[in-house]
Amino acid sequence: MIASSIRSAFLRRRRPLAPAIAVAAVLGLLVSGGASAQSRTTGGLGGRVVGEDDAPLPGTIVQIESPALIGGPRAAVADRDGRYRFPELPPGAYTISARLTGYRTLRIEGVLLSAGMGTEAPIHLTPYAGEETVGVSAQPIAIDPRSSATTTVLPPEFLENIPTDRDTSHILDLAPGINLESAYGGAEESGNSYEMDGVDISDPEGGVPWSFFNYTLIESVDLVGLGAPAEYGEFTGVVFNSVTRSGGNDPSGMAEIIYAGRAITGSNTRSRDLSATIQQHADAVVQAGGPIRRDRLWYFVSGQIIGRDGDAFTPLEATTGEDNPELVWNLSWRSVLSDSSILTVAWGGYTGQQHFIPHNGFSVPGHLDAETDLASGNARLFELRDRIRNQVNASFIHHVGAPAGDHEFKVGTEIERSTVHNRTGFPGGAFFVDKNGPVIDPSTGQPDFYTLGSFGGASDIRARNERISLYAQDSWGITPRFTLNPGLRLDVNRGIVSSGTVFRTSPLSPRLGFAWDLRGDGRSILRAHYGRYAEALYAAFYYDMDPSAIGPLTTKRTFDTSGYTETLSSVAGQKFAMDRHIRQPTLDQYVLGFDRAIGRGVVISGTLVHRRNAHLIETVSRDGRFVPVRGLVPGTGQRVTLFDYLNPSTDV
């Protein structure tokens, strides 16, 4: 895979769950988004400038600078309440300077900002008649007292130094309450949203990760799930939001290779008939970044090469080769319209394929020996999967200072167009299982072995997801210690196959939460949130409605001695129908949490989570015929009743 980005000075790139309690001590940054305007790929920085008596100091000039900040240092003037705001900042380490005539200039170094993080950094100035600058090191900012959402942020040092495998989706295993299989006890990975620089890189077929890239490409990851605002949708687990590295004013680069040779893998089978086929594994990465025009235009490129091989128990002739090229893109434009308003538009997506190509081509059938389980001839199946995903996001943020409290309004839209094309089948149109039996040959009346053949059964599925989402949310600081976070989201989903639109849902998702700074010191925060979250639009919900989804399948057996062939079953292409009252799967989530900062960057967090799923989509048989079958469970003596499905067309 090759991933690249260019950043300009415009600024850029299923089951119901009982209540569960998660308590974790988190080292690093455990934060929430919302103190100052930010998006999924940026942070916000703000605060209040006061003097010795805690009186506001309007007119203070506050300046920030960072190697990650394209365009050079930025400055803002504190308003009549002493507040300053820097919205939409790229992640990184920042230095804050504050100067006002008659006061010592203050310089705070090492303020860390992560994607999706809104940070309050208060500034205290002391009177001084001369000119003097006081430098201090920033304390870790571990809690945001203004948001009802809880976000786990994993900075680069976590990703680089923790010894885990190099699959980026497994980063989920590093966060409290989350792992690859379940987020807060919810659905498997299909319930998660996987994003890179704000671009959803999930598979539009079923939601699992599609684009895989190396850890070294990632600058930081934030995991958003509990109390997520209306901007976040299309998930019922957690949003995996990764931000990739950027170029800078100074040229930089890196090269890395991880290699495992035959001496490490050794022999993985003792069979004299099979030899070890896992010979080596290589993973190489090369990166480069730097300025095209200093402070105005940067570049960053990363290339990855991965080597892999088959397993030792299937001969090479019975395997498939994997062809996996893909291209990911992201283009964004951001305009700071005023000190209070920001407009952002982004377009991103990917195109790629995952082709499993039979070793001996598409015309030679595969075989399996029923006695030895050894495959031969060719792979059993071929599978060709193609994807194109496009998404346009636009948002407008506006800050209003009012007598009844500050408001941070955000409205936005998302437009998605994704296509899925899947083709599967037997090479040569058939697959054979040899040496079955013996059973009685009807043509001779004698026991004999036979070959079981499957013919047809190919599928050719084309599906298109079309979605328009609208959302509005507010961060309302009713008092300096109490913030209300209301929001509303609408997703208009349409699923289209070759015969037309077959899937229509329009879930409405309300959100409401609060954050209460109990002592007013930003160290003890009580949070509560209710939110409805709709599952993403997946082609798997409806693509079986495509007329060519599943072709006819015939099963025959041919006896070895006589050559007699008989048909065991013949199933027409399966027919599906969609319930006209179908609704989008949703999750209602209730969260009550308490965060307590106990030291330098250490937070104790206790969270009570209650989740309730509704409107799950399943495939059921409308006209299937079933017959009860009594049986004995081996080794237990227990008798049970199972139901055998009778094919409607053949009663087999």
PDB file of C-alpha atoms in Angstrom, residues 350-582:
ATOM      1  CA  TYR A 350     -10.183   4.658  -1.256  1.00  0.00           C
ATOM      2  CA  THR A 351     -10.247   2.210  -4.119  1.00  0.00           C
ATOM      3  CA  GLY A 352      -8.931  -1.305  -3.770  1.00  0.00           C
ATOM      4  CA  GLN A 353      -9.346  -4.958  -4.458  1.00  0.00           C
ATOM      5  CA  GLN A 354      -8.819  -8.261  -2.692  1.00  0.00           C
ATOM      6  CA  HIS A 355      -8.524 -11.043  -5.247  1.00  0.00           C
ATOM      7  CA  PHE A 356      -7.963 -14.668  -4.242  1.00  0.00           C
ATOM      8  CA  ILE A 357      -6.807 -16.229  -7.499  1.00  0.00           C
ATOM      9  CA  PRO A 358      -6.572 -20.048  -7.843  1.00  0.00           C
ATOM     10  CA  HIS A 359      -3.028 -21.309  -8.309  1.00  0.00           C
ATOM     11  CA  ASN A 360      -3.945 -23.290 -11.446  1.00  0.00           C
ATOM     12  CA  GLY A 361      -6.281 -20.712 -12.946  1.00  0.00           C
ATOM     13  CA  PHE A 362     -10.033 -20.386 -13.238  1.00  0.00           C
ATOM     14  CA  SER A 363     -10.746 -23.416 -15.467  1.00  0.00           C
ATOM     15  CA  VAL A 364      -9.322 -26.350 -13.430  1.00  0.00           C
ATOM     16  CA  PRO A 365     -11.568 -27.738 -10.631  1.00  0.00           C
ATOM     17  CA  GLY A 366     -10.217 -28.516  -7.182  1.00  0.00           C
ATOM     18  CA  HIS A 367     -10.336 -31.903  -5.409  1.00  0.00           C
ATOM     19  CA  LEU A 368     -10.378 -33.062  -1.779  1.00  0.00           C
ATOM     20  CA  ASP A 369      -9.578 -36.597  -0.640  1.00  0.00           C
ATOM     21  CA  ALA A 370     -12.262 -37.609   1.898  1.00  0.00           C
ATOM     22  CA  GLU A 371      -9.939 -40.174   3.514  1.00  0.00           C
ATOM     23  CA  THR A 372      -6.845 -38.008   4.024  1.00  0.00           C
ATOM     24  CA  ASP A 373      -8.295 -34.466   3.837  1.00  0.00           C
ATOM     25  CA  LEU A 374      -5.573 -33.604   1.326  1.00  0.00           C
ATOM     26  CA  ALA A 375      -6.448 -31.066  -1.359  1.00  0.00           C
ATOM     27  CA  SER A 376      -5.206 -31.341  -4.929  1.00  0.00           C
ATOM     28  CA  GLY A 377      -5.675 -30.019  -8.458  1.00  0.00           C
ATOM     29  CA  ASN A 378      -6.586 -26.456  -7.590  1.00  0.00           C
ATOM     30  CA  ALA A 379      -8.113 -24.227  -4.934  1.00  0.00           C
ATOM     31  CA  ARG A 380     -11.683 -25.018  -3.949  1.00  0.00           C
ATOM     32  CA  LEU A 381     -12.966 -21.466  -4.542  1.00  0.00           C
ATOM     33  CA  PHE A 382     -11.967 -18.213  -6.144  1.00  0.00           C
ATOM     34  CA  GLU A 383     -13.069 -14.880  -4.697  1.00  0.00           C
ATOM     35  CA  LEU A 384     -12.765 -11.443  -6.289  1.00  0.00           C
ATOM     36  CA  ARG A 385     -13.717  -8.455  -4.167  1.00  0.00           C
ATOM     37  CA  ASP A 386     -13.571  -4.854  -5.428  1.00  0.00           C
ATOM     38  CA  ARG A 387     -14.307  -1.690  -3.449  1.00  0.00           C
ATOM     39  CA  ILE A 388     -14.658   2.031  -4.116  1.00  0.00           C
ATOM     40  CA  ARG A 389     -15.504   4.388  -1.264  1.00  0.00           C
ATOM     41  CA  ASN A 390     -16.010   8.147  -1.526  1.00  0.00           C
ATOM     42  CA  GLN A 391     -17.087  10.495   1.256  1.00  0.00           C
ATOM     43  CA  VAL A 392     -17.472  14.269   1.464  1.00  0.00           C
ATOM     44  CA  ASN A 393     -17.683  15.921   4.899  1.00  0.00           C
ATOM     45  CA  ALA A 394     -18.547  19.569   5.558  1.00  0.00           C
ATOM     46  CA  SER A 395     -18.919  21.316   8.922  1.00  0.00           C
ATOM     47  CA  PHE A 396     -19.426  24.821  10.268  1.00  0.00           C
ATOM     48  CA  ILE A 397     -18.434  25.788  13.810  1.00  0.00           C
ATOM     49  CA  HIS A 398     -19.556  28.999  15.493  1.00  0.00           C
ATOM     50  CA  HIS A 399     -18.777  30.253  18.985  1.00  0.00           C
ATOM     51  CA  VAL A 400     -21.177  32.563  20.805  1.00  0.00           C
ATOM     52  CA  GLY A 401     -20.528  34.242  24.137  1.00  0.00           C
ATOM     53  CA  ALA A 402     -23.832  34.973  25.833  1.00  0.00           C
ATOM     54  CA  PRO A 403     -24.968  36.185  29.274  1.00  0.00           C
ATOM     55  CA  ALA A 404     -26.443  32.718  29.889  1.00  0.00           C
ATOM     56  CA  GLY A 405     -23.151  30.985  29.057  1.00  0.00           C
ATOM     57  CA  ASP A 406     -20.873  30.173  26.128  1.00  0.00           C
ATOM     58  CA  HIS A 407     -22.107  28.129  23.156  1.00  0.00           C
ATOM     59  CA  GLU A 408     -19.978  26.142  20.722  1.00  0.00           C
ATOM     60  CA  PHE A 409     -22.374  25.286  17.880  1.00  0.00           C
ATOM     61  CA  LYS A 410     -21.434  22.804  15.193  1.00  0.00           C
ATOM     62  CA  VAL A 411     -23.514  21.717  12.196  1.00  0.00           C
ATOM     63  CA  GLY A 412     -22.381  19.449   9.414  1.00  0.00           C
ATOM     64  CA  THR A 413     -23.138  16.917   6.730  1.00  0.00           C
ATOM     65  CA  GLU A 414     -21.603  13.711   5.380  1.00  0.00           C
ATOM     66  CA  ILE A 415     -22.231  12.322   1.896  1.00  0.00           C
ATOM     67  CA  GLU A 416     -21.121   8.758   1.167  1.00  0.00           C
ATOM     68  CA  ARG A 417     -21.090   6.823  -2.104  1.00  0.00           C
ATOM     69  CA  SER A 418     -19.591   3.322  -1.872  1.00  0.00           C
ATOM     70  CA  THR A 419     -19.654   0.354  -4.244  1.00  0.00           C
ATOM     71  CA  VAL A 420     -19.202  -3.354  -3.560  1.00  0.00           C
ATOM     72  CA  HIS A 421     -18.550  -5.974  -6.262  1.00  0.00           C
ATOM     73  CA  ASN A 422     -18.085  -9.604  -5.154  1.00  0.00           C
ATOM     74  CA  ARG A 423     -17.588 -12.631  -7.425  1.00  0.00           C
ATOM     75  CA  THR A 424     -17.172 -16.151  -6.040  1.00  0.00           C
ATOM     76  CA  GLY A 425     -17.319 -19.660  -7.455  1.00  0.00           C
ATOM     77  CA  PHE A 426     -15.610 -22.969  -8.130  1.00  0.00           C
ATOM     78  CA  PRO A 427     -12.704 -22.918 -10.617  1.00  0.00           C
ATOM     79  CA  GLY A 428     -13.940 -24.777 -13.677  1.00  0.00           C
ATOM     80  CA  GLY A 429     -17.481 -24.468 -12.307  1.00  0.00           C
ATOM     81  CA  ALA A 430     -17.132 -27.536 -10.069  1.00  0.00           C
ATOM     82  CA  PHE A 431     -15.528 -29.004  -6.940  1.00  0.00           C
ATOM     83  CA  PHE A 432     -15.022 -32.721  -6.191  1.00  0.00           C
ATOM     84  CA  VAL A 433     -14.688 -34.682  -2.948  1.00  0.00           C
ATOM     85  CA  ASP A 434     -13.151 -38.079  -3.797  1.00  0.00           C
ATOM     86  CA  LYS A 435     -13.204 -41.485  -2.020  1.00  0.00           C
ATOM     87  CA  ASN A 436     -16.491 -41.084  -0.171  1.00  0.00           C
ATOM     88  CA  GLY A 437     -18.266 -44.159   1.146  1.00  0.00           C
ATOM     89  CA  PRO A 438     -18.553 -46.985   0.635  1.00  0.00           C
ATOM     90  CA  VAL A 439     -22.328 -46.995   0.003  1.00  0.00           C
ATOM     91  CA  ILE A 440     -24.593 -49.144  -2.168  1.00  0.00           C
ATOM     92  CA  ASP A 441     -24.344 -48.345  -5.888  1.00  0.00           C
ATOM     93  CA  PRO A 442     -27.978 -48.330  -7.172  1.00  0.00           C
ATOM     94  CA  SER A 443     -26.836 -49.556 -10.583  1.00  0.00           C
ATOM     95  CA  THR A 444     -25.059 -52.685  -9.284  1.00  0.00           C
ATOM     96  CA  GLY A 445     -26.451 -53.247  -5.800  1.00  0.00           C
ATOM     97  CA  GLN A 446     -22.863 -53.500  -4.509  1.00  0.00           C
ATOM     98  CA  PRO A 447     -21.024 -51.251  -2.052  1.00  0.00           C
ATOM     99  CA  ASP A 448     -18.627 -48.850  -3.727  1.00  0.00           C
ATOM    100  CA  PHE A 449     -16.799 -45.570  -3.234  1.00  0.00           C
ATOM    101  CA  TYR A 450     -17.982 -42.461  -5.030  1.00  0.00           C
ATOM    102  CA  THR A 451     -16.989 -38.880  -5.908  1.00  0.00           C
ATOM    103  CA  LEU A 452     -19.271 -36.095  -4.707  1.00  0.00           C
ATOM    104  CA  GLY A 453     -19.390 -33.202  -7.174  1.00  0.00           C
ATOM    105  CA  SER A 454     -20.770 -29.688  -6.699  1.00  0.00           C
ATOM    106  CA  PHE A 455     -21.599 -27.788  -9.896  1.00  0.00           C
ATOM    107  CA  GLY A 456     -22.485 -24.114 -10.325  1.00  0.00           C
ATOM    108  CA  GLY A 457     -23.234 -22.057  -7.220  1.00  0.00           C
ATOM    109  CA  ALA A 458     -21.354 -18.994  -8.494  1.00  0.00           C
ATOM    110  CA  SER A 459     -22.327 -15.504  -7.374  1.00  0.00           C
ATOM    111  CA  ASP A 460     -21.859 -12.043  -8.854  1.00  0.00           C
ATOM    112  CA  ILE A 461     -22.991  -9.317  -6.462  1.00  0.00           C
ATOM    113  CA  ARG A 462     -23.031  -5.594  -7.161  1.00  0.00           C
ATOM    114  CA  ALA A 463     -24.232  -3.177  -4.484  1.00  0.00           C
ATOM    115  CA  ARG A 464     -24.027   0.564  -3.870  1.00  0.00           C
ATOM    116  CA  ASN A 465     -24.360   2.417  -0.555  1.00  0.00           C
ATOM    117  CA  GLU A 466     -25.702   5.969  -0.745  1.00  0.00           C
ATOM    118  CA  ARG A 467     -25.945   7.988   2.468  1.00  0.00           C
ATOM    119  CA  ILE A 468     -26.550  11.589   3.473  1.00  0.00           C
ATOM    120  CA  SER A 469     -26.089  12.467   7.148  1.00  0.00           C
ATOM    121  CA  LEU A 470     -26.953  15.743   8.893  1.00  0.00           C
ATOM    122  CA  TYR A 471     -26.020  16.660  12.447  1.00  0.00           C
ATOM    123  CA  ALA A 472     -26.133  19.552  14.890  1.00  0.00           C
ATOM    124  CA  GLN A 473     -24.575  19.774  18.335  1.00  0.00           C
ATOM    125  CA  ASP A 474     -23.856  22.334  21.014  1.00  0.00           C
ATOM    126  CA  SER A 475     -21.442  22.627  23.900  1.00  0.00           C
ATOM    127  CA  TRP A 476     -23.276  24.994  26.255  1.00  0.00           C
ATOM    128  CA  GLY A 477     -21.257  26.244  29.208  1.00  0.00           C
ATOM    129  CA  ILE A 478     -24.182  27.172  31.452  1.00  0.00           C
ATOM    130  CA  THR A 479     -21.768  28.001  34.289  1.00  0.00           C
ATOM    131  CA  PRO A 480     -17.968  27.810  34.493  1.00  0.00           C
ATOM    132  CA  ARG A 481     -18.398  24.407  36.171  1.00  0.00           C
ATOM    133  CA  PHE A 482     -21.390  22.886  34.335  1.00  0.00           C
ATOM    134  CA  THR A 483     -21.604  22.179  30.595  1.00  0.00           C
ATOM    135  CA  LEU A 484     -24.547  20.719  28.678  1.00  0.00           C
ATOM    136  CA  ASN A 485     -23.926  18.794  25.423  1.00  0.00           C
ATOM    137  CA  PRO A 486     -27.119  18.333  23.331  1.00  0.00           C
ATOM    138  CA  GLY A 487     -27.095  17.032  19.757  1.00  0.00           C
ATOM    139  CA  LEU A 488     -29.149  15.416  16.999  1.00  0.00           C
ATOM    140  CA  ARG A 489     -28.167  13.324  13.962  1.00  0.00           C
ATOM    141  CA  LEU A 490     -30.127  12.102  10.925  1.00  0.00           C
ATOM    142  CA  ASP A 491     -28.829   9.409   8.557  1.00  0.00           C
ATOM    143  CA  VAL A 492     -30.653   8.884   5.261  1.00  0.00           C
ATOM    144  CA  ASN A 493     -29.559   5.462   3.950  1.00  0.00           C
ATOM    145  CA  ARG A 494     -30.216   3.877   0.583  1.00  0.00           C
ATOM    146  CA  GLY A 495     -29.026   0.457  -0.635  1.00  0.00           C
ATOM    147  CA  ILE A 496     -29.003  -0.143  -4.408  1.00  0.00           C
ATOM    148  CA  VAL A 497     -28.509  -3.330  -6.476  1.00  0.00           C
ATOM    149  CA  SER A 498     -28.737  -3.909 -10.224  1.00  0.00           C
ATOM    150  CA  SER A 499     -32.549  -4.013 -10.072  1.00  0.00           C
ATOM    151  CA  GLY A 500     -32.851  -0.703  -8.182  1.00  0.00           C
ATOM    152  CA  THR A 501     -33.159   0.642  -4.626  1.00  0.00           C
ATOM    153  CA  VAL A 502     -34.056  -2.151  -2.207  1.00  0.00           C
ATOM    154  CA  PHE A 503     -33.038  -0.773   1.208  1.00  0.00           C
ATOM    155  CA  ARG A 504     -34.351   2.455   2.779  1.00  0.00           C
ATOM    156  CA  THR A 505     -33.881   3.637   6.361  1.00  0.00           C
ATOM    157  CA  SER A 506     -33.650   7.074   8.002  1.00  0.00           C
ATOM    158  CA  PRO A 507     -32.686   6.678  11.679  1.00  0.00           C
ATOM    159  CA  LEU A 508     -32.823   9.729  13.951  1.00  0.00           C
ATOM    160  CA  SER A 509     -30.236   9.769  16.755  1.00  0.00           C
ATOM    161  CA  PRO A 510     -30.639  12.168  19.706  1.00  0.00           C
ATOM    162  CA  ARG A 511     -27.741  12.822  22.111  1.00  0.00           C
ATOM    163  CA  LEU A 512     -27.769  14.598  25.488  1.00  0.00           C
ATOM    164  CA  GLY A 513     -25.092  14.779  28.169  1.00  0.00           C
ATOM    165  CA  PHE A 514     -23.497  16.964  30.804  1.00  0.00           C
ATOM    166  CA  ALA A 515     -20.117  17.464  32.460  1.00  0.00           C
ATOM    167  CA  TRP A 516     -19.933  18.809  36.023  1.00  0.00           C
ATOM    168  CA  ASP A 517     -16.648  20.047  37.471  1.00  0.00           C
ATOM    169  CA  LEU A 518     -17.450  19.263  41.110  1.00  0.00           C
ATOM    170  CA  ARG A 519     -14.732  21.373  42.739  1.00  0.00           C
ATOM    171  CA  GLY A 520     -14.043  23.848  39.979  1.00  0.00           C
ATOM    172  CA  ASP A 521     -10.404  22.789  39.716  1.00  0.00           C
ATOM    173  CA  GLY A 522     -10.712  20.546  36.649  1.00  0.00           C
ATOM    174  CA  ARG A 523      -9.632  17.471  38.623  1.00  0.00           C
ATOM    175  CA  SER A 524     -12.936  15.857  39.653  1.00  0.00           C
ATOM    176  CA  ILE A 525     -15.489  15.528  36.849  1.00  0.00           C
ATOM    177  CA  LEU A 526     -18.901  13.856  36.920  1.00  0.00           C
ATOM    178  CA  ARG A 527     -20.260  12.960  33.469  1.00  0.00           C
ATOM    179  CA  ALA A 528     -23.545  11.567  32.229  1.00  0.00           C
ATOM    180  CA  HIS A 529     -24.785  10.949  28.704  1.00  0.00           C
ATOM    181  CA  TYR A 530     -27.608   9.362  26.758  1.00  0.00           C
ATOM    182  CA  GLY A 531     -27.192   8.674  23.061  1.00  0.00           C
ATOM    183  CA  ARG A 532     -28.757   6.679  20.268  1.00  0.00           C
ATOM    184  CA  TYR A 533     -26.288   5.299  17.742  1.00  0.00           C
ATOM    185  CA  ALA A 534     -27.279   3.786  14.403  1.00  0.00           C
ATOM    186  CA  GLU A 535     -25.355   0.973  12.747  1.00  0.00           C
ATOM    187  CA  ALA A 536     -23.482   1.898   9.581  1.00  0.00           C
ATOM    188  CA  LEU A 537     -25.015   1.278   6.163  1.00  0.00           C
ATOM    189  CA  TYR A 538     -23.653  -2.116   5.114  1.00  0.00           C
ATOM    190  CA  ALA A 539     -24.179  -3.732   1.719  1.00  0.00           C
ATOM    191  CA  ALA A 540     -24.507  -7.077   3.528  1.00  0.00           C
ATOM    192  CA  PHE A 541     -27.908  -5.883   4.785  1.00  0.00           C
ATOM    193  CA  TYR A 542     -29.406  -6.016   1.317  1.00  0.00           C
ATOM    194  CA  TYR A 543     -27.078  -7.271  -1.443  1.00  0.00           C
ATOM    195  CA  ASP A 544     -28.684 -10.732  -1.532  1.00  0.00           C
ATOM    196  CA  MET A 545     -31.558  -8.926  -3.230  1.00  0.00           C
ATOM    197  CA  ASP A 546     -29.388  -8.617  -6.343  1.00  0.00           C
ATOM    198  CA  PRO A 547     -30.889 -10.995  -8.987  1.00  0.00           C
ATOM    199  CA  SER A 548     -27.433 -12.503  -9.661  1.00  0.00           C
ATOM    200  CA  ALA A 549     -26.500 -12.819  -5.997  1.00  0.00           C
ATOM    201  CA  ILE A 550     -26.468 -16.632  -5.895  1.00  0.00           C
ATOM    202  CA  GLY A 551     -26.527 -18.949  -8.910  1.00  0.00           C
ATOM    203  CA  PRO A 552     -28.092 -22.430  -9.140  1.00  0.00           C
ATOM    204  CA  LEU A 553     -26.204 -25.281  -7.433  1.00  0.00           C
ATOM    205  CA  THR A 554     -26.407 -28.988  -8.357  1.00  0.00           C
ATOM    206  CA  THR A 555     -24.893 -31.821  -6.319  1.00  0.00           C
ATOM    207  CA  LYS A 556     -24.162 -35.206  -7.936  1.00  0.00           C
ATOM    208  CA  ARG A 557     -22.320 -38.385  -7.011  1.00  0.00           C
ATOM    209  CA  THR A 558     -20.461 -40.681  -9.388  1.00  0.00           C
ATOM    210  CA  PHE A 559     -19.511 -44.232  -8.354  1.00  0.00           C
ATOM    211  CA  ASP A 560     -15.924 -45.266  -8.965  1.00  0.00           C
ATOM    212  CA  THR A 561     -16.482 -48.734 -10.458  1.00  0.00           C
ATOM    213  CA  SER A 562     -19.627 -48.416 -12.556  1.00  0.00           C
ATOM    214  CA  GLY A 563     -19.372 -44.721 -13.402  1.00  0.00           C
ATOM    215  CA  TYR A 564     -23.070 -44.401 -12.513  1.00  0.00           C
ATOM    216  CA  THR A 565     -24.061 -40.786 -11.730  1.00  0.00           C
ATOM    217  CA  GLU A 566     -27.103 -39.647  -9.810  1.00  0.00           C
ATOM    218  CA  THR A 567     -28.311 -36.148  -8.866  1.00  0.00           C
ATOM    219  CA  LEU A 568     -28.639 -35.615  -5.115  1.00  0.00           C
ATOM    220  CA  SER A 569     -29.954 -32.055  -5.131  1.00  0.00           C
ATOM    221  CA  SER A 570     -30.627 -29.179  -7.450  1.00  0.00           C
ATOM    222  CA  VAL A 571     -31.232 -25.763  -5.975  1.00  0.00           C
ATOM    223  CA  ALA A 572     -32.289 -22.809  -8.079  1.00  0.00           C
ATOM    224  CA  GLY A 573     -30.663 -19.445  -7.498  1.00  0.00           C
ATOM    225  CA  GLN A 574     -31.797 -18.367  -4.061  1.00  0.00           C
ATOM    226  CA  LYS A 575     -34.570 -15.781  -3.931  1.00  0.00           C
ATOM    227  CA  PHE A 576     -34.685 -13.102  -1.246  1.00  0.00           C
ATOM    228  CA  ALA A 577     -37.211 -10.483  -0.217  1.00  0.00           C
ATOM    229  CA  MET A 578     -36.857  -7.411   2.004  1.00  0.00           C
ATOM    230  CA  ASP A 579     -39.317  -6.620   4.781  1.00  0.00           C
ATOM    231  CA  ARG A 580     -40.859  -3.315   3.746  1.00  0.00           C
ATOM    232  CA  HIS A 581     -40.958  -2.233   7.412  1.00  0.00           C
ATOM    233  CA  ILE A 582     -37.254  -2.892   8.019  1.00  0.00           C
TER     234      ILE A 582
END
